Structures are given as C-alpha cells and as structure tokens.
C-alpha cells in the first residue's frame, strides 16, 4: 500500500467527571487522531492520548502534536507491506508512535479485509472489562462513583491510591461492596520506604498492587515482591522490551499491564507480550484512557490469548461525555465488550463529532 494523504486532528472532549490520580487531575482529553489515506482508498485511524500537562508522562498534547506534525508529511508516497516497514524511531514520543503505528495496522487489516484482532493473532471476541476509578475528595464520593458504574456489570474494580489515600478507601470499599475482585493502582506514588503500606493492604485480599514505586525502581519492586503475597503489577515500569527483560530477570512483578500508548503501538506491545507470556507472567491491557479509536485498538490487542485479566478499556461513555466513533463501544450485561466482526478497528469515525470537538487540524 502507498500513503497518499495524511490528516492530523486534535479534539477535546470533557471527562464525565474530573479524573484524578496520584500525580494530578484532568478534566478533558486532548486526543490527537491520525488519519492515513492510501492510494488504494483505505483510511486507517490511530490515536495518541497524551494527558493535559505532564499528568502521566512528560509528553504533553502540544509536544505530541509537534512531533506528529513534523513527522507525518514524510509519510506521503511511502510504500509499506507491514507496519514495521515504516520506521518511527525519529518520533520522540511513545504516544505519537502509537498513533501512527496503530493506524498502519488498521490499514493492513482493512486491505486484507479482516478484523484487526485476527491480524494480530488474537482469537477472543468477547473482552472482559474492569472498572477503574480515580481519587476523590471524600470516601462518600468514591463510593458513590463506584456505585454508579459497578452495576454496568464490570468484572473487577481498581481504585487509585496515593499516600494518605490508601488503606482507608480500600477498607471502606470492601465494607460497602463485599468480596468483589479488587485491586489498587498507585501510579508510582510510593517509595520502598513505604513498603509497610503494602504490607498492611495484605489484609484486604487484593488481586494485585499496580505500580507502587517509580517507573525505574524495578529493583525496589523486586524487594517489595519478596515481602508480600499479593502480586505486583507493573504499568509505567515497562516501557520497552529491555524493561520487560529486567522485570523478568529481577522478578519485579508477576503481572504486566500493557498499554499501546505507553509502549508506542502494536509492534513493541507484541514483543513485550510474547516475552512476558513465555516467561509465565499474567497480562492485561490498560488504558490512558483513550477515546474510541484508541480504545478499539486496545480491545483488538486484548483478544490475544495471554491477556488473562480484565482490561481497563471499555464503554465509550465510562470516561468521556462523548466519543468520535460510531457505534459507541458498549458493554454487554455480562461485563464484556464484543469486538465488531468488521474489518480493521471495526468502528467508523464520525465527521460531525470531529467538527464539534475539533481544536486544530492539519492536512498533507
Ligand atoms: Mg496504571
């Protein structure tokens, strides 16, 4: 296939409620949508979902826009047979790489006339979803938000924690919701000096501790893992295949959360997936969260055999007040999303929604 034209869109859609984790709060997504059109007439979509400010990583929406607007014109006239034929090394942003790379995969699946998950080697169409909730001003607010969404049928609940907001919310959630599958995500808010927090949390039968310490504290995670029964899960700590190798070698974690946005697309994600799966680690797919284009890509990824925990991906209207795709991603009553039996990512992008939420657009 040959790339004939490229469009970059920046859209801004409000969250249902402000999303707060240990490192900050956001009220809107500022997603960047990459649309690649080929000479053969196919259009592939990919999303970069950096958060406002430096909420999750140093890559802001402005920085990601800059990277993409310099890189995308170089794709015009480029021929490719596989996504890896297009080198993304000069793109100094994992979000930007994810947008371009997943759009290339969408094109490949459309050209072959198959749903994307089949091209990736996946077999499941029903993807189990988990509910993730942020940090709130009060326990009452936290319990109210969980109460609002949990009845949608989610397979498990994860709550965000930070120093001063850890054992008490967990205790209250257990009290209010009983023995539901539950775990915590610290987004790197603690250090090894806080290990006793996780030892105290042992009393609550949690499924995992997600990213207790800093991304590069792989040794410290291994140390913590030796003192607790609850498995450690890494998210921010596994950005590259080298990180994954170190995690396995040091036994820093038993579970890895793979995010297309964090690692830069399906190519790196599949490599990390294979290495971790072969080493016997459990896996699941996380979310930034993204709008529907990015969520759909993640759902196809979650169709692979080794993803054996529910995903954070899910219904369009869980995190945001609206979505660009049609139909919306919706969860069945049994807590699963069924991947559409259509080519590529399986969802259309709605032009009228783009016009409504557009901040800027560039075309080459
Ligand atoms: Mg996480």
CSV table of N, CA, C and O in Angstrom, one decimal, residues 32-125:
chain,number,residue,atom,x,y,z
A,32,UNK,N,-5.1,13.2,19.9
A,32,UNK,CA,-4.7,13.5,18.6
A,32,UNK,C,-5.1,12.3,17.7
A,32,UNK,O,-4.7,11.2,18.1
A,33,UNK,N,-5.8,12.5,16.6
A,33,UNK,CA,-6.2,11.4,15.8
A,33,UNK,C,-5.4,11.5,14.5
A,33,UNK,O,-5.4,12.6,13.8
A,34,UNK,N,-4.8,10.4,14.1
A,34,UNK,CA,-4.0,10.4,12.8
A,34,UNK,C,-4.9,9.6,11.8
A,34,UNK,O,-5.3,8.5,12.1
A,35,UNK,N,-5.1,10.2,10.7
A,35,UNK,CA,-5.9,9.5,9.6
A,35,UNK,C,-4.9,9.4,8.4
A,35,UNK,O,-4.5,10.3,7.8
A,36,UNK,N,-4.6,8.1,8.1
A,36,UNK,CA,-3.8,7.8,6.9
A,36,UNK,C,-4.6,7.3,5.8
A,36,UNK,O,-5.4,6.3,5.9
A,37,UNK,N,-4.5,8.0,4.6
A,37,UNK,CA,-5.3,7.5,3.4
A,37,UNK,C,-4.3,7.0,2.4
A,37,UNK,O,-3.3,7.6,2.1
A,38,UNK,N,-4.7,5.8,1.9
A,38,UNK,CA,-3.8,5.2,0.9
A,38,UNK,C,-4.2,5.5,-0.5
A,38,UNK,O,-5.4,5.8,-0.8
A,39,UNK,N,-3.3,5.3,-1.5
A,39,UNK,CA,-3.6,5.4,-2.9
A,39,UNK,C,-4.7,4.5,-3.3
A,39,UNK,O,-5.5,4.7,-4.2
A,40,UNK,N,-4.9,3.3,-2.5
A,40,UNK,CA,-5.9,2.3,-2.8
A,40,UNK,C,-7.3,2.7,-2.3
A,40,UNK,O,-8.3,2.0,-2.5
A,41,UNK,N,-7.3,3.8,-1.5
A,41,UNK,CA,-8.6,4.3,-1.0
A,41,UNK,C,-8.9,3.9,0.4
A,41,UNK,O,-10.0,4.2,0.9
A,42,UNK,N,-8.0,3.2,1.1
A,42,UNK,CA,-8.3,2.8,2.5
A,42,UNK,C,-8.0,4.0,3.4
A,42,UNK,O,-7.0,4.7,3.2
A,43,UNK,N,-8.7,4.1,4.6
A,43,UNK,CA,-8.3,5.1,5.6
A,43,UNK,C,-8.1,4.3,6.9
A,43,UNK,O,-8.9,3.6,7.4
A,44,UNK,N,-6.9,4.6,7.5
A,44,UNK,CA,-6.6,4.0,8.8
A,44,UNK,C,-6.5,5.0,9.8
A,44,UNK,O,-6.1,6.1,9.6
A,45,UNK,N,-7.1,4.7,11.0
A,45,UNK,CA,-7.1,5.6,12.1
A,45,UNK,C,-6.2,5.2,13.3
A,45,UNK,O,-6.2,4.0,13.6
A,46,UNK,N,-5.6,6.1,13.9
A,46,UNK,CA,-4.8,5.9,15.1
A,46,UNK,C,-5.0,7.1,16.1
A,46,UNK,O,-5.2,8.2,15.6
A,47,UNK,N,-4.8,6.8,17.3
A,47,UNK,CA,-5.0,7.9,18.3
A,47,UNK,C,-3.7,8.0,19.2
A,47,UNK,O,-3.2,7.0,19.6
A,48,UNK,N,-3.4,9.2,19.5
A,48,UNK,CA,-2.4,9.5,20.6
A,48,UNK,C,-3.2,10.2,21.7
A,48,UNK,O,-3.9,11.1,21.4
A,49,UNK,N,-3.0,9.6,22.9
A,49,UNK,CA,-3.9,10.2,24.0
A,49,UNK,C,-3.0,10.7,25.2
A,49,UNK,O,-3.1,10.2,26.3
A,50,UNK,N,-2.1,11.7,24.9
A,50,UNK,CA,-1.4,12.2,26.0
A,50,UNK,C,-2.3,13.1,26.8
A,50,UNK,O,-3.3,13.6,26.3
A,51,UNK,N,-2.0,13.2,28.1
A,51,UNK,CA,-2.9,13.9,29.0
A,51,UNK,C,-2.4,15.4,29.1
A,51,UNK,O,-1.3,15.7,28.9
A,52,UNK,N,-3.4,16.3,29.4
A,52,UNK,CA,-3.0,17.7,29.6
A,52,UNK,C,-1.9,17.8,30.6
A,52,UNK,O,-1.8,17.0,31.6
A,53,UNK,N,-1.0,18.7,30.4
A,53,UNK,CA,0.1,18.9,31.3
A,53,UNK,C,1.0,17.7,31.2
A,53,UNK,O,1.2,17.1,30.2
A,54,UNK,N,1.6,17.3,32.3
A,54,UNK,CA,2.5,16.1,32.3
A,54,UNK,C,2.0,15.1,33.3
A,54,UNK,O,2.7,14.6,34.1
A,55,UNK,N,0.7,14.9,33.2
A,55,UNK,CA,-0.1,14.1,34.2
A,55,UNK,C,0.4,12.7,34.3
A,55,UNK,O,0.6,12.2,35.4
A,56,UNK,N,0.7,12.0,33.2
A,56,UNK,CA,1.1,10.6,33.3
A,56,UNK,C,2.5,10.5,32.8
A,56,UNK,O,3.2,9.6,33.3
A,57,UNK,N,3.0,11.3,31.9
A,57,UNK,CA,4.3,11.2,31.4
A,57,UNK,C,4.7,12.6,31.0
A,57,UNK,O,3.9,13.6,31.0
A,58,UNK,N,6.0,12.8,30.6
A,58,UNK,CA,6.4,14.2,30.2
A,58,UNK,C,5.9,14.6,28.9
A,58,UNK,O,6.0,15.8,28.5
A,59,UNK,N,5.2,13.7,28.1
A,59,UNK,CA,4.7,14.0,26.8
A,59,UNK,C,3.4,14.7,26.9
A,59,UNK,O,2.4,14.1,27.3
A,60,UNK,N,3.3,16.0,26.6
A,60,UNK,CA,2.1,16.7,26.7
A,60,UNK,C,1.4,16.7,25.3
A,60,UNK,O,2.0,16.3,24.3
A,61,UNK,N,0.1,17.0,25.2
A,61,UNK,CA,-0.6,17.1,23.9
A,61,UNK,C,0.2,18.0,22.9
A,61,UNK,O,0.3,17.7,21.7
A,62,UNK,N,0.7,19.2,23.4
A,62,UNK,CA,1.4,20.1,22.5
A,62,UNK,C,2.7,19.5,21.9
A,62,UNK,O,3.0,19.6,20.7
A,63,UNK,N,3.4,18.8,22.8
A,63,UNK,CA,4.6,18.2,22.4
A,63,UNK,C,4.4,17.1,21.4
A,63,UNK,O,5.0,16.9,20.4
A,64,UNK,N,3.3,16.3,21.7
A,64,UNK,CA,3.0,15.2,20.8
A,64,UNK,C,2.5,15.7,19.4
A,64,UNK,O,2.8,15.1,18.4
A,65,UNK,N,1.8,16.8,19.4
A,65,UNK,CA,1.3,17.5,18.2
A,65,UNK,C,2.5,17.9,17.4
A,65,UNK,O,2.6,17.6,16.1
A,66,UNK,N,3.5,18.5,18.0
A,66,UNK,CA,4.7,19.0,17.3
A,66,UNK,C,5.4,17.8,16.7
A,66,UNK,O,5.8,17.9,15.5
A,67,UNK,N,5.6,16.7,17.4
A,67,UNK,CA,6.3,15.5,16.9
A,67,UNK,C,5.6,15.0,15.7
A,67,UNK,O,6.2,14.7,14.6
A,68,UNK,N,4.2,14.9,15.8
A,68,UNK,CA,3.5,14.3,14.7
A,68,UNK,C,3.4,15.3,13.5
A,68,UNK,O,3.5,14.8,12.3
A,69,UNK,N,3.3,16.6,13.7
A,69,UNK,CA,3.2,17.5,12.5
A,69,UNK,C,4.5,17.6,11.8
A,69,UNK,O,4.5,17.9,10.6
A,70,UNK,N,5.6,17.3,12.5
A,70,UNK,CA,6.9,17.2,11.7
A,70,UNK,C,7.1,15.9,11.0
A,70,UNK,O,7.6,15.9,9.9
A,71,UNK,N,6.6,14.8,11.6
A,71,UNK,CA,6.8,13.5,11.0
A,71,UNK,C,5.9,13.1,9.9
A,71,UNK,O,6.2,12.5,8.9
A,72,UNK,N,4.6,13.4,10.1
A,72,UNK,CA,3.6,12.9,9.2
A,72,UNK,C,3.8,13.3,7.7
A,72,UNK,O,3.5,12.4,6.8
A,73,UNK,N,4.2,14.5,7.4
A,73,UNK,CA,4.4,14.8,5.9
A,73,UNK,C,5.4,13.8,5.3
A,73,UNK,O,5.4,13.6,4.1
A,74,UNK,N,6.3,13.3,6.1
A,74,UNK,CA,7.4,12.4,5.5
A,74,UNK,C,6.8,11.1,5.1
A,74,UNK,O,7.4,10.3,4.4
A,75,UNK,N,5.5,10.8,5.5
A,75,UNK,CA,4.9,9.5,5.1
A,75,UNK,C,4.3,9.6,3.7
A,75,UNK,O,4.0,8.5,3.1
A,76,UNK,N,4.1,10.8,3.1
A,76,UNK,CA,3.4,10.9,1.8
A,76,UNK,C,4.3,10.1,0.8
A,76,UNK,O,5.5,10.4,0.7
A,77,UNK,N,3.6,9.2,0.0
A,77,UNK,CA,4.3,8.5,-1.0
A,77,UNK,C,5.0,7.2,-0.5
A,77,UNK,O,5.5,6.4,-1.3
A,78,UNK,N,5.0,7.0,0.8
A,78,UNK,CA,5.7,5.9,1.4
A,78,UNK,C,4.9,4.6,1.1
A,78,UNK,O,3.7,4.5,1.3
A,79,UNK,N,5.6,3.6,0.7
A,79,UNK,CA,5.0,2.3,0.4
A,79,UNK,C,5.3,1.3,1.6
A,79,UNK,O,6.4,1.4,2.2
A,80,UNK,N,4.4,0.5,2.0
A,80,UNK,CA,4.6,-0.4,3.1
A,80,UNK,C,3.8,-1.7,2.9
A,80,UNK,O,2.7,-1.7,2.3
A,81,UNK,N,4.4,-2.8,3.4
A,81,UNK,CA,3.7,-4.1,3.4
A,81,UNK,C,3.4,-4.6,4.8
A,81,UNK,O,2.5,-5.4,5.0
A,82,UNK,N,4.2,-4.1,5.8
A,82,UNK,CA,3.9,-4.4,7.2
A,82,UNK,C,4.1,-3.1,7.9
A,82,UNK,O,4.8,-2.2,7.4
A,83,UNK,N,3.6,-3.0,9.2
A,83,UNK,CA,3.7,-1.7,9.9
A,83,UNK,C,5.2,-1.4,10.2
A,83,UNK,O,5.6,-0.3,10.2
A,84,UNK,N,6.0,-2.5,10.4
A,84,UNK,CA,7.4,-2.3,10.7
A,84,UNK,C,8.2,-1.8,9.6
A,84,UNK,O,9.4,-1.4,9.7
A,85,UNK,N,7.6,-1.7,8.4
A,85,UNK,CA,8.3,-1.1,7.2
A,85,UNK,C,8.5,0.4,7.4
A,85,UNK,O,9.3,1.0,6.7
A,86,UNK,N,7.7,1.0,8.3
A,86,UNK,CA,7.8,2.4,8.5
A,86,UNK,C,8.5,2.7,9.8
A,86,UNK,O,7.9,2.3,10.9
A,87,UNK,N,9.7,3.2,9.7
A,87,UNK,CA,10.5,3.4,11.0
A,87,UNK,C,9.9,4.6,11.7
A,87,UNK,O,9.7,5.7,11.2
A,88,UNK,N,9.7,4.4,13.0
A,88,UNK,CA,9.1,5.5,13.8
A,88,UNK,C,10.2,6.0,14.8
A,88,UNK,O,9.8,6.8,15.7
A,89,UNK,N,11.4,5.6,14.6
A,89,UNK,CA,12.5,5.9,15.6
A,89,UNK,C,12.6,7.4,15.8
A,89,UNK,O,12.9,7.9,16.9
A,90,UNK,N,12.5,8.2,14.7
A,90,UNK,CA,12.7,9.6,14.8
A,90,UNK,C,11.5,10.3,15.6
A,90,UNK,O,11.7,11.5,15.9
A,91,UNK,N,10.5,9.6,15.9
A,91,UNK,CA,9.4,10.2,16.6
A,91,UNK,C,9.7,10.1,18.1
A,91,UNK,O,9.6,9.0,18.7
A,92,UNK,N,10.0,11.2,18.8
A,92,UNK,CA,10.4,11.1,20.2
A,92,UNK,C,9.2,11.2,21.1
A,92,UNK,O,9.1,12.1,22.0
A,93,UNK,N,8.2,10.4,20.9
A,93,UNK,CA,7.0,10.3,21.7
A,93,UNK,C,6.4,9.0,21.5
A,93,UNK,O,6.0,8.6,20.4
A,94,UNK,N,6.2,8.3,22.6
A,94,UNK,CA,5.5,7.0,22.5
A,94,UNK,C,4.1,7.1,22.1
A,94,UNK,O,3.5,6.3,21.4
A,95,UNK,N,3.4,8.2,22.5
A,95,UNK,CA,2.0,8.4,22.2
A,95,UNK,C,1.9,8.6,20.6
A,95,UNK,O,1.0,8.1,20.0
A,96,UNK,N,2.9,9.5,20.1
A,96,UNK,CA,2.9,9.7,18.7
A,96,UNK,C,3.1,8.5,17.9
A,96,UNK,O,2.4,8.2,16.9
A,97,UNK,N,4.1,7.7,18.3
A,97,UNK,CA,4.3,6.4,17.7
A,97,UNK,C,3.1,5.5,17.7
A,97,UNK,O,2.8,4.9,16.6
A,98,UNK,N,2.4,5.4,18.8
A,98,UNK,CA,1.3,4.6,18.9
A,98,UNK,C,0.2,5.0,17.9
A,98,UNK,O,-0.4,4.2,17.2
A,99,UNK,N,0.0,6.3,17.7
A,99,UNK,CA,-1.0,6.8,16.8
A,99,UNK,C,-0.7,6.4,15.4
A,99,UNK,O,-1.6,5.9,14.7
A,100,UNK,N,0.5,6.6,14.9
A,100,UNK,CA,0.9,6.3,13.5
A,100,UNK,C,0.9,4.7,13.4
A,100,UNK,O,0.3,4.2,12.4
A,101,UNK,N,1.5,4.0,14.3
A,101,UNK,CA,1.7,2.6,14.2
A,101,UNK,C,0.3,1.9,14.2
A,101,UNK,O,0.1,1.0,13.4
A,102,UNK,N,-0.6,2.3,15.0
A,102,UNK,CA,-1.9,1.6,15.1
A,102,UNK,C,-2.7,1.9,13.8
A,102,UNK,O,-3.5,1.1,13.4
A,103,UNK,N,-2.5,3.1,13.3
A,103,UNK,CA,-3.2,3.5,12.0
A,103,UNK,C,-2.7,2.6,10.9
A,103,UNK,O,-3.5,2.2,10.0
A,104,UNK,N,-1.4,2.3,10.9
A,104,UNK,CA,-0.9,1.4,9.8
A,104,UNK,C,-1.5,0.0,9.9
A,104,UNK,O,-1.8,-0.6,8.9
A,105,UNK,N,-1.6,-0.5,11.2
A,105,UNK,CA,-2.2,-1.8,11.4
A,105,UNK,C,-3.7,-1.8,10.9
A,105,UNK,O,-4.2,-2.8,10.4
A,106,UNK,N,-4.4,-0.7,11.2
A,106,UNK,CA,-5.8,-0.6,10.8
A,106,UNK,C,-5.8,-0.7,9.3
A,106,UNK,O,-6.7,-1.4,8.7
A,107,UNK,N,-4.9,0.0,8.6
A,107,UNK,CA,-4.9,-0.1,7.1
A,107,UNK,C,-4.6,-1.5,6.6
A,107,UNK,O,-5.3,-2.0,5.7
A,108,UNK,N,-3.6,-2.2,7.3
A,108,UNK,CA,-3.3,-3.5,6.8
A,108,UNK,C,-4.5,-4.5,7.0
A,108,UNK,O,-4.7,-5.3,6.1
A,109,UNK,N,-5.2,-4.3,8.1
A,109,UNK,CA,-6.3,-5.2,8.3
A,109,UNK,C,-7.4,-4.9,7.3
A,109,UNK,O,-8.1,-5.8,6.8
A,110,UNK,N,-7.6,-3.6,7.0
A,110,UNK,CA,-8.6,-3.2,6.0
A,110,UNK,C,-8.3,-3.8,4.6
A,110,UNK,O,-9.1,-4.2,3.9
A,111,UNK,N,-7.0,-3.7,4.3
A,111,UNK,CA,-6.6,-4.2,3.0
A,111,UNK,C,-6.8,-5.7,2.9
A,111,UNK,O,-7.2,-6.2,1.8
A,112,UNK,N,-6.5,-6.4,4.0
A,112,UNK,CA,-6.7,-7.8,4.0
A,112,UNK,C,-8.2,-8.2,4.2
A,112,UNK,O,-8.5,-9.4,4.3
A,113,UNK,N,-9.0,-7.2,4.5
A,113,UNK,CA,-10.4,-7.4,4.8
A,113,UNK,C,-10.7,-8.3,6.0
A,113,UNK,O,-11.5,-9.2,5.9
A,114,UNK,N,-9.9,-8.1,7.0
A,114,UNK,CA,-10.1,-8.9,8.3
A,114,UNK,C,-10.2,-7.9,9.5
A,114,UNK,O,-9.7,-6.8,9.4
A,115,UNK,N,-10.9,-8.4,10.6
A,115,UNK,CA,-10.8,-7.6,11.8
A,115,UNK,C,-9.4,-7.6,12.3
A,115,UNK,O,-8.6,-8.5,12.1
A,116,UNK,N,-9.0,-6.5,12.9
A,116,UNK,CA,-7.6,-6.3,13.3
A,116,UNK,C,-7.1,-7.4,14.3
A,116,UNK,O,-6.0,-7.8,14.2
A,117,UNK,N,-8.0,-7.8,15.2
A,117,UNK,CA,-7.5,-8.8,16.2
A,117,UNK,C,-7.0,-10.1,15.5
A,117,UNK,O,-6.1,-10.8,15.9
A,118,UNK,N,-7.6,-10.4,14.3
A,118,UNK,CA,-7.2,-11.6,13.6
A,118,UNK,C,-5.8,-11.5,13.1
A,118,UNK,O,-4.9,-12.4,13.1
A,119,UNK,N,-5.5,-10.3,12.5
A,119,UNK,CA,-4.2,-10.0,12.0
A,119,UNK,C,-3.1,-10.0,13.1
A,119,UNK,O,-2.0,-10.4,12.9
A,120,UNK,N,-3.5,-9.6,14.3
A,120,UNK,CA,-2.6,-9.6,15.5
A,120,UNK,C,-2.4,-11.0,16.1
A,120,UNK,O,-1.5,-11.2,16.9
A,121,UNK,N,-3.2,-12.0,15.6
A,121,UNK,CA,-3.1,-13.3,16.1
A,121,UNK,C,-4.1,-13.6,17.3
A,121,UNK,O,-3.9,-14.6,18.0
A,122,UNK,N,-5.0,-12.8,17.5
A,122,UNK,CA,-6.0,-12.9,18.6
A,122,UNK,C,-7.1,-13.9,18.2
A,122,UNK,O,-7.4,-14.1,17.0
A,123,UNK,N,-7.8,-14.4,19.2
A,123,UNK,CA,-8.9,-15.3,18.9
A,123,UNK,C,-10.2,-15.0,19.7
A,123,UNK,O,-11.3,-15.3,19.2
A,124,UNK,N,-10.1,-14.2,20.8
A,124,UNK,CA,-11.3,-13.9,21.6
A,124,UNK,C,-12.0,-12.7,20.9
A,124,UNK,O,-11.4,-11.8,20.6
A,125,UNK,N,-13.3,-12.8,20.9
A,125,UNK,CA,-14.1,-11.5,20.5
A,125,UNK,C,-14.7,-10.9,21.7
A,125,UNK,O,-15.1,-9.7,21.7
